[in-house]
Structures are given as structure tokens and as C-alpha cells.
Amino acid sequence: MRSDRLARREDGVIERIQGMVEVEPEKDLAVRAARVLQRHTRTSLGANLHVIKHIPAGGGLGGGSSDAATVLLALNRLWNTGLGLPELAALGLSLGADVPLFVHGASAWGEGRGERLTPLSAPPRWFLIVHPGVSVSTAEIFQAPELTRNSSLITCAPQRLDRPATTANRWCVDGIAKWRRARLAGYATRTA
């Protein structure tokens, strides 16, 4: 939530003052995170939330999850609730599988529903984000009936991101890359 602002309220009200108009405040992960923390800690405090987006919504880049983690971390401090990172990450997991990653704020390999994180070494990098003009709801993807829910575990071991993929885990990276290229190629063909 870069550039976002949080203001403490004494009346217990949680209100999103600014945010994406196409997302109802009660469905906004930032608002939901504030409510989860408020319920868990039984605080009588509230907050005004200003959510200013810099990452396109529905792009699968974790923008909403990052917002939720930022709210948990900031309100934990602002409300002086004293929760540690493991407890905040557990609360975040109830909001989304990648929220714990953002609570911890470092590169990691996630397992389970996102609750088991193994830190990864990653060199600093720059990325260019290109928005193709389409978005996909993460919730819709994970609720889709055709999504495989009982597949075997991914066998790619965590690797250092500053080294090339090993033969043992290259299939995972290559498979993902090939799938993405095919999907983007299909998108480009349909929109050309």
C-alpha cells in the first residue's frame, strides 16, 4: 500500500476513505484485514484507510494481499496490540494464501496454504509491469470447479534466486513459462 495512509479512530469505526471505486469497501482486503485484527485483539479502536493503488487490480501480482499485510502491520503498531509476525501472518492467512508472505516482507518459498514459508536469497532486481488491459479475480480462479484441488505436491525445492535453476527444478520453471507464453500468445491472437 505505497502512499497509503492510516489514521486511528477512537470510535471503533473502520472506514475506507479512499480506494478503488470498483471494489466495495466491505470486499476490500485492506478493510477486511482491519476488521480481522480488530476482532482478534478486541480493540475498541478503529481506523480511516486511504488505499492508493499502484499495481493493476486482478493482475495476480499480490496487490490486494500486500495491502492487507500492510494494514495488519500498521494497525498492529497504531493500535499498540503487540502481536508478533507469526500471529499477524496467521491472521493474514485467513484473508489470502499470500498475505503471510507480505507480512514477513521477504522472498520465500510458500507451502501448504501459504502458512509454511522458507526464506529465499534474492538479489535486488527491477521489474517492468505491463498491463494487458484484462484482469482476473483471484477469488474466482480459486473457486473455479475445474481447478485441481487434490493434485500431488509440487516437488520444486526452494532455490537461491541468484543462481540458475538446477536440472531437478528446471521443469517447474520451464513448465510455468511455457504455459504463460501459450496463454499470452492466445490473448495476443484474440486481441490483434
PDB file of C-alpha atoms in Angstrom:
ATOM      1  CA  MET A   1       0.000   0.000   0.000  1.00  0.00           C
ATOM      2  CA  ARG A   2       2.633   2.510  -1.039  1.00  0.00           C
ATOM      3  CA  SER A   3       1.476   6.066  -0.319  1.00  0.00           C
ATOM      4  CA  ASP A   4      -1.451   4.795   1.720  1.00  0.00           C
ATOM      5  CA  ARG A   5      -2.426   6.456   4.926  1.00  0.00           C
ATOM      6  CA  LEU A   6      -3.990   5.110   8.064  1.00  0.00           C
ATOM      7  CA  ALA A   7      -5.492   7.254  10.784  1.00  0.00           C
ATOM      8  CA  ARG A   8      -6.500   5.952  14.202  1.00  0.00           C
ATOM      9  CA  ARG A   9     -10.097   6.463  15.319  1.00  0.00           C
ATOM     10  CA  GLU A  10     -11.304   6.265  18.899  1.00  0.00           C
ATOM     11  CA  ASP A  11     -14.895   5.311  17.978  1.00  0.00           C
ATOM     12  CA  GLY A  12     -14.131   1.781  16.689  1.00  0.00           C
ATOM     13  CA  VAL A  13     -15.291   2.562  13.139  1.00  0.00           C
ATOM     14  CA  ILE A  14     -13.229   1.213  10.249  1.00  0.00           C
ATOM     15  CA  GLU A  15     -13.825   3.257   7.135  1.00  0.00           C
ATOM     16  CA  ARG A  16     -12.154   3.242   3.759  1.00  0.00           C
ATOM     17  CA  ILE A  17     -11.891   6.915   2.890  1.00  0.00           C
ATOM     18  CA  GLN A  18     -10.181   6.364  -0.455  1.00  0.00           C
ATOM     19  CA  GLY A  19      -9.881   3.240  -2.597  1.00  0.00           C
ATOM     20  CA  MET A  20     -10.801   1.546  -5.845  1.00  0.00           C
ATOM     21  CA  VAL A  21     -14.373   2.515  -6.699  1.00  0.00           C
ATOM     22  CA  GLU A  22     -14.975  -0.826  -8.444  1.00  0.00           C
ATOM     23  CA  VAL A  23     -14.294  -2.705  -5.175  1.00  0.00           C
ATOM     24  CA  GLU A  24     -16.916  -2.376  -2.467  1.00  0.00           C
ATOM     25  CA  PRO A  25     -15.297  -1.317   0.829  1.00  0.00           C
ATOM     26  CA  GLU A  26     -16.537  -4.452   2.632  1.00  0.00           C
ATOM     27  CA  LYS A  27     -14.870  -6.657  -0.013  1.00  0.00           C
ATOM     28  CA  ASP A  28     -11.590  -4.702   0.028  1.00  0.00           C
ATOM     29  CA  LEU A  29      -8.825  -6.836   1.590  1.00  0.00           C
ATOM     30  CA  ALA A  30      -7.446  -3.773   3.390  1.00  0.00           C
ATOM     31  CA  VAL A  31     -10.785  -3.199   5.161  1.00  0.00           C
ATOM     32  CA  ARG A  32     -11.196  -6.911   5.852  1.00  0.00           C
ATOM     33  CA  ALA A  33      -7.688  -7.040   7.367  1.00  0.00           C
ATOM     34  CA  ALA A  34      -8.504  -4.159   9.694  1.00  0.00           C
ATOM     35  CA  ARG A  35     -11.690  -5.921  10.827  1.00  0.00           C
ATOM     36  CA  VAL A  36      -9.899  -9.239  11.384  1.00  0.00           C
ATOM     37  CA  LEU A  37      -7.273  -7.553  13.572  1.00  0.00           C
ATOM     38  CA  GLN A  38      -9.925  -5.548  15.412  1.00  0.00           C
ATOM     39  CA  ARG A  39     -11.959  -8.695  16.208  1.00  0.00           C
ATOM     40  CA  HIS A  40      -8.913 -10.764  17.141  1.00  0.00           C
ATOM     41  CA  THR A  41      -7.486  -8.179  19.539  1.00  0.00           C
ATOM     42  CA  ARG A  42     -10.886  -6.979  20.799  1.00  0.00           C
ATOM     43  CA  THR A  43      -9.709  -3.392  20.485  1.00  0.00           C
ATOM     44  CA  SER A  44     -12.252  -0.594  20.716  1.00  0.00           C
ATOM     45  CA  LEU A  45     -10.195   1.459  18.253  1.00  0.00           C
ATOM     46  CA  GLY A  46     -10.957   1.987  14.583  1.00  0.00           C
ATOM     47  CA  ALA A  47      -9.217   3.469  11.560  1.00  0.00           C
ATOM     48  CA  ASN A  48      -9.617   5.537   8.420  1.00  0.00           C
ATOM     49  CA  LEU A  49      -7.972   3.827   5.447  1.00  0.00           C
ATOM     50  CA  HIS A  50      -6.735   5.569   2.315  1.00  0.00           C
ATOM     51  CA  VAL A  51      -5.886   2.895  -0.269  1.00  0.00           C
ATOM     52  CA  ILE A  52      -3.950   4.264  -3.239  1.00  0.00           C
ATOM     53  CA  LYS A  53      -3.212   1.550  -5.805  1.00  0.00           C
ATOM     54  CA  HIS A  54      -0.034   1.449  -7.897  1.00  0.00           C
ATOM     55  CA  ILE A  55      -0.360  -2.158  -9.093  1.00  0.00           C
ATOM     56  CA  PRO A  56      -3.192  -3.069 -11.513  1.00  0.00           C
ATOM     57  CA  ALA A  57      -6.025  -4.947  -9.798  1.00  0.00           C
ATOM     58  CA  GLY A  58      -6.661  -8.503 -10.972  1.00  0.00           C
ATOM     59  CA  GLY A  59      -3.152  -8.965 -12.326  1.00  0.00           C
ATOM     60  CA  GLY A  60      -2.129 -11.728  -9.931  1.00  0.00           C
ATOM     61  CA  LEU A  61       0.671  -9.587  -8.527  1.00  0.00           C
ATOM     62  CA  GLY A  62      -0.478  -9.670  -4.904  1.00  0.00           C
ATOM     63  CA  GLY A  63      -1.528  -6.030  -4.654  1.00  0.00           C
ATOM     64  CA  GLY A  64      -4.590  -6.703  -2.505  1.00  0.00           C
ATOM     65  CA  SER A  65      -2.686  -9.173  -0.330  1.00  0.00           C
ATOM     66  CA  SER A  66       0.111  -6.665   0.114  1.00  0.00           C
ATOM     67  CA  ASP A  67      -2.467  -4.050   1.121  1.00  0.00           C
ATOM     68  CA  ALA A  68      -3.941  -6.451   3.694  1.00  0.00           C
ATOM     69  CA  ALA A  69      -0.500  -7.230   5.159  1.00  0.00           C
ATOM     70  CA  THR A  70       0.366  -3.531   5.346  1.00  0.00           C
ATOM     71  CA  VAL A  71      -2.870  -2.803   7.211  1.00  0.00           C
ATOM     72  CA  LEU A  72      -2.215  -5.657   9.670  1.00  0.00           C
ATOM     73  CA  LEU A  73       1.336  -4.440  10.342  1.00  0.00           C
ATOM     74  CA  ALA A  74       0.454  -0.746  10.552  1.00  0.00           C
ATOM     75  CA  LEU A  75      -2.655  -1.122  12.721  1.00  0.00           C
ATOM     76  CA  ASN A  76      -0.832  -3.555  14.990  1.00  0.00           C
ATOM     77  CA  ARG A  77       1.553  -0.696  15.707  1.00  0.00           C
ATOM     78  CA  LEU A  78      -1.020   2.138  15.603  1.00  0.00           C
ATOM     79  CA  TRP A  79      -3.391   0.308  17.945  1.00  0.00           C
ATOM     80  CA  ASN A  80      -0.479  -0.967  20.059  1.00  0.00           C
ATOM     81  CA  THR A  81      -1.820  -4.536  20.026  1.00  0.00           C
ATOM     82  CA  GLY A  82       1.631  -6.104  20.432  1.00  0.00           C
ATOM     83  CA  LEU A  83       1.132  -9.077  18.110  1.00  0.00           C
ATOM     84  CA  GLY A  84       4.246 -10.712  16.644  1.00  0.00           C
ATOM     85  CA  LEU A  85       4.832 -11.542  12.987  1.00  0.00           C
ATOM     86  CA  PRO A  86       3.747 -15.207  13.343  1.00  0.00           C
ATOM     87  CA  GLU A  87       0.376 -14.214  14.794  1.00  0.00           C
ATOM     88  CA  LEU A  88      -0.130 -11.457  12.200  1.00  0.00           C
ATOM     89  CA  ALA A  89       0.778 -13.936   9.450  1.00  0.00           C
ATOM     90  CA  ALA A  90      -1.801 -16.408  10.821  1.00  0.00           C
ATOM     91  CA  LEU A  91      -4.459 -13.685  10.755  1.00  0.00           C
ATOM     92  CA  GLY A  92      -3.370 -12.811   7.224  1.00  0.00           C
ATOM     93  CA  LEU A  93      -3.770 -16.422   6.109  1.00  0.00           C
ATOM     94  CA  SER A  94      -7.500 -16.141   6.843  1.00  0.00           C
ATOM     95  CA  LEU A  95      -7.606 -13.358   4.208  1.00  0.00           C
ATOM     96  CA  GLY A  96      -5.475 -14.957   1.487  1.00  0.00           C
ATOM     97  CA  ALA A  97      -2.749 -17.523   0.935  1.00  0.00           C
ATOM     98  CA  ASP A  98      -0.091 -14.954   0.035  1.00  0.00           C
ATOM     99  CA  VAL A  99      -0.828 -12.434   2.826  1.00  0.00           C
ATOM    100  CA  PRO A 100       1.649 -14.157   5.231  1.00  0.00           C
ATOM    101  CA  LEU A 101       4.414 -13.683   2.647  1.00  0.00           C
ATOM    102  CA  PHE A 102       3.766  -9.943   2.613  1.00  0.00           C
ATOM    103  CA  VAL A 103       3.505  -9.807   6.412  1.00  0.00           C
ATOM    104  CA  HIS A 104       7.033 -11.215   6.612  1.00  0.00           C
ATOM    105  CA  GLY A 105       8.157  -8.905   3.807  1.00  0.00           C
ATOM    106  CA  ALA A 106      10.846 -11.056   2.203  1.00  0.00           C
ATOM    107  CA  SER A 107      11.251 -13.526  -0.654  1.00  0.00           C
ATOM    108  CA  ALA A 108      10.163 -17.007   0.363  1.00  0.00           C
ATOM    109  CA  TRP A 109       9.002 -20.384  -0.936  1.00  0.00           C
ATOM    110  CA  GLY A 110       5.431 -20.994   0.239  1.00  0.00           C
ATOM    111  CA  GLU A 111       3.900 -24.348   1.043  1.00  0.00           C
ATOM    112  CA  GLY A 112       0.585 -25.554   2.383  1.00  0.00           C
ATOM    113  CA  ARG A 113      -1.963 -22.771   2.085  1.00  0.00           C
ATOM    114  CA  GLY A 114       0.835 -20.220   2.449  1.00  0.00           C
ATOM    115  CA  GLU A 115       1.483 -20.775   6.142  1.00  0.00           C
ATOM    116  CA  ARG A 116       4.842 -22.540   5.719  1.00  0.00           C
ATOM    117  CA  LEU A 117       7.435 -20.127   4.366  1.00  0.00           C
ATOM    118  CA  THR A 118      11.084 -20.912   3.676  1.00  0.00           C
ATOM    119  CA  PRO A 119      13.215 -17.780   3.164  1.00  0.00           C
ATOM    120  CA  LEU A 120      14.953 -17.426  -0.194  1.00  0.00           C
ATOM    121  CA  SER A 121      18.008 -15.382  -1.022  1.00  0.00           C
ATOM    122  CA  ALA A 122      17.189 -12.914  -3.799  1.00  0.00           C
ATOM    123  CA  PRO A 123      19.373 -10.206  -5.293  1.00  0.00           C
ATOM    124  CA  PRO A 124      17.853  -6.766  -5.875  1.00  0.00           C
ATOM    125  CA  ARG A 125      16.026  -6.609  -9.208  1.00  0.00           C
ATOM    126  CA  TRP A 126      13.929  -4.180 -11.213  1.00  0.00           C
ATOM    127  CA  PHE A 127      10.729  -5.222 -12.953  1.00  0.00           C
ATOM    128  CA  LEU A 128       8.563  -3.607 -15.581  1.00  0.00           C
ATOM    129  CA  ILE A 129       4.856  -4.271 -15.149  1.00  0.00           C
ATOM    130  CA  VAL A 130       2.858  -4.300 -18.378  1.00  0.00           C
ATOM    131  CA  HIS A 131      -0.913  -4.299 -18.021  1.00  0.00           C
ATOM    132  CA  PRO A 132      -2.638  -6.079 -20.939  1.00  0.00           C
ATOM    133  CA  GLY A 133      -5.970  -4.439 -20.146  1.00  0.00           C
ATOM    134  CA  VAL A 134      -7.558  -7.566 -18.684  1.00  0.00           C
ATOM    135  CA  SER A 135      -7.890  -8.689 -15.107  1.00  0.00           C
ATOM    136  CA  VAL A 136      -8.795 -11.936 -13.374  1.00  0.00           C
ATOM    137  CA  SER A 137     -10.305 -12.206  -9.921  1.00  0.00           C
ATOM    138  CA  THR A 138      -8.084 -14.347  -7.694  1.00  0.00           C
ATOM    139  CA  ALA A 139     -11.160 -15.454  -5.730  1.00  0.00           C
ATOM    140  CA  GLU A 140     -12.873 -16.598  -8.947  1.00  0.00           C
ATOM    141  CA  ILE A 141      -9.810 -18.585 -10.017  1.00  0.00           C
ATOM    142  CA  PHE A 142      -9.571 -20.437  -6.705  1.00  0.00           C
ATOM    143  CA  GLN A 143     -13.324 -21.107  -6.628  1.00  0.00           C
ATOM    144  CA  ALA A 144     -13.407 -22.421 -10.202  1.00  0.00           C
ATOM    145  CA  PRO A 145     -14.748 -26.006 -10.312  1.00  0.00           C
ATOM    146  CA  GLU A 146     -12.177 -27.039 -12.947  1.00  0.00           C
ATOM    147  CA  LEU A 147      -9.280 -26.156 -10.641  1.00  0.00           C
ATOM    148  CA  THR A 148      -7.482 -29.308  -9.478  1.00  0.00           C
ATOM    149  CA  ARG A 149      -7.704 -29.479  -5.703  1.00  0.00           C
ATOM    150  CA  ASN A 150      -6.201 -32.863  -4.920  1.00  0.00           C
ATOM    151  CA  SER A 151      -3.033 -32.863  -7.013  1.00  0.00           C
ATOM    152  CA  SER A 152       0.301 -34.115  -5.752  1.00  0.00           C
ATOM    153  CA  LEU A 153       2.660 -31.679  -4.097  1.00  0.00           C
ATOM    154  CA  ILE A 154       4.977 -29.554  -6.217  1.00  0.00           C
ATOM    155  CA  THR A 155       8.417 -31.076  -5.999  1.00  0.00           C
ATOM    156  CA  CYS A 156      10.392 -27.956  -6.883  1.00  0.00           C
ATOM    157  CA  ALA A 157      12.734 -27.340  -3.990  1.00  0.00           C
ATOM    158  CA  PRO A 158      13.359 -23.745  -2.926  1.00  0.00           C
ATOM    159  CA  GLN A 159      16.374 -22.407  -4.727  1.00  0.00           C
ATOM    160  CA  ARG A 160      18.515 -19.358  -4.448  1.00  0.00           C
ATOM    161  CA  LEU A 161      17.202 -16.795  -6.867  1.00  0.00           C
ATOM    162  CA  ASP A 162      20.683 -15.541  -7.673  1.00  0.00           C
ATOM    163  CA  ARG A 163      21.634 -18.900  -9.266  1.00  0.00           C
ATOM    164  CA  PRO A 164      20.283 -20.628 -12.374  1.00  0.00           C
ATOM    165  CA  ALA A 165      17.640 -23.300 -11.900  1.00  0.00           C
ATOM    166  CA  THR A 166      19.018 -26.795 -11.418  1.00  0.00           C
ATOM    167  CA  THR A 167      18.047 -29.695 -13.659  1.00  0.00           C
ATOM    168  CA  ALA A 168      15.880 -31.073 -10.841  1.00  0.00           C
ATOM    169  CA  ASN A 169      13.703 -27.983 -10.621  1.00  0.00           C
ATOM    170  CA  ARG A 170      14.037 -26.527 -14.130  1.00  0.00           C
ATOM    171  CA  TRP A 171      10.975 -28.479 -15.305  1.00  0.00           C
ATOM    172  CA  CYS A 172       8.833 -26.446 -12.945  1.00  0.00           C
ATOM    173  CA  VAL A 173      10.141 -23.094 -14.187  1.00  0.00           C
ATOM    174  CA  ASP A 174      10.034 -24.194 -17.842  1.00  0.00           C
ATOM    175  CA  GLY A 175       6.520 -25.591 -17.492  1.00  0.00           C
ATOM    176  CA  ILE A 176       5.211 -22.375 -15.999  1.00  0.00           C
ATOM    177  CA  ALA A 177       6.973 -20.262 -18.622  1.00  0.00           C
ATOM    178  CA  LYS A 178       5.611 -22.384 -21.499  1.00  0.00           C
ATOM    179  CA  TRP A 179       2.068 -22.224 -20.104  1.00  0.00           C
ATOM    180  CA  ARG A 180       2.280 -18.453 -19.729  1.00  0.00           C
ATOM    181  CA  ARG A 181       3.677 -17.982 -23.235  1.00  0.00           C
ATOM    182  CA  ALA A 182       0.847 -20.083 -24.674  1.00  0.00           C
ATOM    183  CA  ARG A 183      -1.777 -18.128 -22.710  1.00  0.00           C
ATOM    184  CA  LEU A 184      -0.306 -14.768 -23.730  1.00  0.00           C
ATOM    185  CA  ALA A 185       0.030 -15.879 -27.332  1.00  0.00           C
ATOM    186  CA  GLY A 186      -3.653 -16.826 -27.290  1.00  0.00           C
ATOM    187  CA  TYR A 187      -4.546 -13.470 -25.787  1.00  0.00           C
ATOM    188  CA  ALA A 188      -2.476 -11.611 -28.384  1.00  0.00           C
ATOM    189  CA  THR A 189      -4.150 -13.569 -31.201  1.00  0.00           C
ATOM    190  CA  ARG A 190      -7.641 -12.797 -29.903  1.00  0.00           C
ATOM    191  CA  THR A 191      -6.947  -9.085 -29.463  1.00  0.00           C
ATOM    192  CA  ALA A 192      -4.991  -8.488 -32.685  1.00  0.00           C
TER     193      ALA A 192
END
